[in-house]
């Protein structure tokens, strides 16, 4: 059995039933993706628009492609026709651009709002005030071609599990509050995307229901 399939099955064995696995295939060749596909994996995550569109074109049409990286407004048009979920929406301007492309493609594009939970300055994401402002803006309420399915976040890159768990817990609390305040009658707001290779078990313990796992399935990457 190939290591990709072995890794995939090992991780699946550790995931509770309610947790969705996004296999993060960035920088990895199509052959490896096809191995995982052959083992039943259908959801793959990429963080670069060009790579995502190239792979989507070359690989089976029933793959659900998730855009997990930072997305520039001028590149939304390339993925809008087919993307299944955009994880990294961190501004009203980006959401407006996605909505516009949704209109052009006559589809409602599922999105997650990315929250800034890590202590590092470099990670993208909204703080709670910005999140509230976005959800309360009349502009957002007028967008008919995007659907906010939930929240996404990345913890600080550290071996200190206390810090990581605390950050995941804070995101879960924000998720629960936002669902109660803004999406009470909207069951499609249901996704909490947190956890990667190094911390997905911690994330699940804190309430994640979507994990984005790359290197533990496909091996280490040479670049991000
Ligand atoms: C690369 C990446 C992952 C996967 O990281 P691994 O540590 O390889 O599992 C998850 N989420 C995002 C946003 C990423 O860019």
Coordinates of C-alpha atoms and ligand atoms in Angstrom, one line a residue:
X1 CA 0.0 0.0 0.0
X2 CA 1.3 3.5 -0.8
X3 CA 2.2 5.7 2.1
X4 CA -0.4 8.3 1.0
X5 CA -3.2 5.7 1.4
X6 CA -1.8 4.4 4.6
X7 CA -1.5 7.9 6.1
X8 CA -5.0 8.7 4.9
X9 CA -6.5 5.7 6.5
X10 CA -4.7 6.2 9.7
X11 CA -6.0 9.8 10.0
X12 CA -9.5 8.8 9.0
X13 CA -9.4 6.2 11.8
X14 CA -8.8 9.0 14.3
X15 CA -11.5 11.4 13.1
X16 CA -15.0 11.3 14.7
X17 CA -17.8 10.9 12.2
X18 CA -18.9 14.5 12.3
X19 CA -15.4 15.8 11.2
X20 CA -14.8 16.5 7.6
X21 CA -11.2 15.9 6.3
X22 CA -9.8 18.3 3.7
X23 CA -6.7 16.7 2.2
X24 CA -4.3 19.6 1.6
X25 CA -2.5 18.8 -1.6
X26 CA -0.6 22.1 -2.2
X27 CA 2.8 21.6 -3.9
X28 CA 2.0 17.8 -4.4
X29 CA 1.7 16.2 -7.8
X30 CA -1.5 15.0 -9.4
X31 CA -0.4 11.4 -9.1
X32 CA -0.5 11.6 -5.3
X33 CA -3.9 13.3 -5.4
X34 CA -5.1 10.4 -7.6
X35 CA -3.9 7.9 -5.0
X36 CA -5.9 9.6 -2.3
X37 CA -8.8 9.9 -4.7
X38 CA -8.6 6.2 -5.4
X39 CA -8.9 5.6 -1.7
X40 CA -12.1 7.5 -1.6
X41 CA -11.0 11.0 -0.7
X42 CA -13.0 13.7 -2.6
X43 CA -12.2 17.0 -0.7
X44 CA -8.9 18.6 -1.5
X45 CA -7.4 21.9 -0.4
X46 CA -5.1 24.2 -2.2
X47 CA -3.7 27.6 -1.3
X48 CA -2.7 29.1 -4.7
X49 CA -5.2 30.0 -7.4
X50 CA -3.0 29.0 -10.4
X51 CA -2.2 25.6 -8.9
X52 CA -5.8 25.1 -7.9
X53 CA -7.2 25.8 -11.3
X54 CA -4.5 23.7 -13.0
X55 CA -5.3 20.7 -10.8
X56 CA -9.0 21.1 -11.1
X57 CA -8.7 21.0 -14.9
X58 CA -6.6 17.9 -14.9
X59 CA -8.2 15.8 -12.2
X60 CA -11.7 14.1 -11.9
X61 CA -14.7 16.4 -12.0
X62 CA -16.3 15.1 -8.8
X63 CA -13.5 16.4 -6.6
X64 CA -14.6 19.2 -4.3
X65 CA -11.9 21.9 -4.3
X66 CA -11.4 24.1 -1.3
X67 CA -9.4 27.3 -1.5
X68 CA -7.6 27.5 1.9
X69 CA -5.1 30.2 1.3
X70 CA -5.1 33.9 1.2
X71 CA -7.2 35.0 -1.9
X72 CA -6.7 38.2 -3.8
X73 CA -9.8 39.9 -5.1
X74 CA -8.5 40.1 -8.7
X75 CA -8.1 36.3 -8.7
X76 CA -11.5 35.3 -7.5
X77 CA -12.8 35.0 -11.1
X78 CA -10.5 32.0 -11.9
X79 CA -12.0 29.8 -9.1
X80 CA -15.5 31.2 -8.9
X81 CA -17.0 28.7 -11.5
X82 CA -16.1 25.6 -9.6
X83 CA -14.7 26.2 -6.0
X84 CA -16.6 24.3 -3.3
X85 CA -15.6 26.3 -0.3
X86 CA -13.4 29.4 0.2
X87 CA -11.9 29.2 3.7
X88 CA -9.9 32.5 3.9
X89 CA -12.4 35.3 3.6
X90 CA -11.1 38.1 5.8
X91 CA -12.7 41.3 4.5
X92 CA -15.9 42.7 3.2
X93 CA -14.1 43.8 0.1
X94 CA -13.1 40.2 -0.7
X95 CA -16.6 39.0 0.1
X96 CA -18.0 41.6 -2.3
X97 CA -15.6 40.4 -5.1
X98 CA -16.7 36.8 -4.5
X99 CA -20.4 37.8 -4.6
X100 CA -19.8 39.6 -7.9
X101 CA -18.3 36.5 -9.4
X102 CA -21.1 34.4 -7.9
X103 CA -23.5 36.6 -9.8
X104 CA -21.6 36.2 -13.1
X105 CA -21.5 32.4 -12.7
X106 CA -25.1 32.2 -11.5
X107 CA -24.1 30.4 -8.3
X108 CA -24.0 30.9 -4.6
X109 CA -20.4 30.5 -3.5
X110 CA -19.8 28.9 0.0
X111 CA -17.4 30.8 2.2
X112 CA -15.8 30.7 5.6
X113 CA -14.8 33.8 7.4
X114 CA -11.2 33.6 8.6
X115 CA -10.6 34.7 12.2
X116 CA -7.3 35.9 13.6
X117 CA -6.7 33.8 16.7
X118 CA -2.9 33.3 16.7
X119 CA -0.5 35.6 18.5
X120 CA 1.6 35.9 15.4
X121 CA 1.2 39.1 13.4
X122 CA 1.6 37.4 10.1
X123 CA -1.5 35.3 10.0
X124 CA -4.5 36.8 8.2
X125 CA -7.9 37.1 9.6
X126 CA -10.6 39.2 11.3
X127 CA -10.8 40.2 14.9
X128 CA -14.2 40.0 16.6
X129 CA -15.1 43.6 16.1
X130 CA -14.4 43.4 12.4
X131 CA -16.4 40.2 12.2
X132 CA -19.4 41.8 13.8
X133 CA -19.1 44.9 11.6
X134 CA -19.0 42.7 8.5
X135 CA -22.0 40.7 9.5
X136 CA -24.0 43.8 10.4
X137 CA -23.1 45.8 7.2
X138 CA -26.0 46.4 4.9
X139 CA -23.7 45.6 2.1
X140 CA -23.1 42.1 3.3
X141 CA -26.9 41.6 3.8
X142 CA -27.4 42.5 0.1
X143 CA -25.1 39.8 -1.2
X144 CA -27.2 37.0 -2.6
X145 CA -24.4 35.0 -4.3
X146 CA -22.3 34.1 -1.3
X147 CA -23.2 32.0 1.7
X148 CA -21.2 32.1 4.9
X149 CA -21.0 28.5 6.1
X150 CA -18.9 29.1 9.2
X151 CA -15.5 30.2 10.5
X152 CA -11.9 29.2 9.9
X153 CA -8.7 29.9 12.0
X154 CA -5.1 28.9 12.4
X155 CA -3.4 28.6 15.8
X156 CA 0.0 30.0 16.7
X157 CA 2.9 27.8 15.4
X158 CA 4.2 26.5 18.7
X159 CA 4.7 23.2 20.6
X160 CA 2.9 24.7 23.6
X161 CA -0.4 22.8 23.5
X162 CA -1.9 25.0 26.2
X163 CA -1.6 28.0 23.9
X164 CA -3.0 26.2 20.9
X165 CA -5.9 24.7 22.8
X166 CA -6.8 28.1 24.2
X167 CA -6.8 29.7 20.8
X168 CA -9.0 27.0 19.4
X169 CA -11.4 27.3 22.4
X170 CA -11.7 31.0 21.7
X171 CA -12.6 30.4 18.1
X172 CA -15.2 27.8 19.1
X173 CA -16.7 30.4 21.5
X174 CA -16.8 33.0 18.8
X175 CA -18.4 30.4 16.4
X176 CA -21.2 29.6 19.0
X177 CA -21.9 33.3 19.6
X178 CA -22.0 34.2 16.0
X179 CA -24.3 31.3 15.2
X180 CA -26.7 32.4 17.9
X181 CA -26.6 36.0 17.1
X182 CA -26.6 36.0 13.3
X183 CA -27.5 32.6 12.0
X184 CA -30.1 31.3 14.4
X185 CA -32.5 30.2 11.6
X186 CA -29.8 29.3 9.1
X187 CA -28.5 25.7 9.5
X188 CA -26.0 26.2 6.7
X189 CA -23.8 28.1 9.1
X190 CA -22.3 24.9 10.6
X191 CA -18.6 24.7 9.7
X192 CA -15.7 25.3 12.1
X193 CA -12.5 24.8 10.1
X194 CA -9.6 24.5 12.5
X195 CA -6.7 22.0 12.8
X196 CA -3.8 21.0 10.6
X197 CA -1.3 18.1 10.7
X198 CA 0.3 19.2 13.9
X199 CA -2.8 20.1 15.9
X200 CA -5.9 18.6 14.4
X201 CA -6.6 16.3 17.4
X202 CA -6.4 19.2 19.7
X203 CA -8.7 21.2 17.4
X204 CA -11.3 18.4 17.4
X205 CA -11.2 18.2 21.1
X206 CA -12.0 21.9 21.1
X207 CA -14.9 21.6 18.7
X208 CA -13.6 21.6 15.2
X209 CA -15.7 19.8 12.6
X210 CA -13.4 20.4 9.6
X211 CA -9.6 19.7 9.6
X212 CA -7.1 20.7 6.9
X213 CA -4.4 18.1 6.8
X214 CA -1.5 18.1 4.4
X215 CA 1.9 16.9 5.4
X216 CA 0.6 14.0 7.5
X217 CA -1.0 12.6 4.4
X218 CA 1.3 13.6 1.5
X219 CA 4.6 14.1 3.4
X220 CA 6.6 17.1 4.1
X221 CA 6.6 20.0 1.6
X222 CA 9.8 21.6 0.3
X223 CA 8.0 25.0 0.2
X224 CA 4.7 26.4 1.4
Ligands
LIG1 C1 -0.8 24.2 4.3 C2 -2.0 24.5 5.0 C3 -2.6 23.5 5.8 C4 -2.0 22.1 6.0 O1 -0.8 22.1 6.7 P1 -0.1 20.8 7.2 O2 0.6 21.2 8.4 O3 0.8 20.3 6.1 O4 -1.2 19.8 7.6 C5 -3.8 23.8 6.5 N1 -4.3 25.0 6.4 C6 -3.8 26.0 5.7 C7 -4.5 27.3 5.6 C8 -2.6 25.7 5.0 O5 -2.1 26.7 4.2

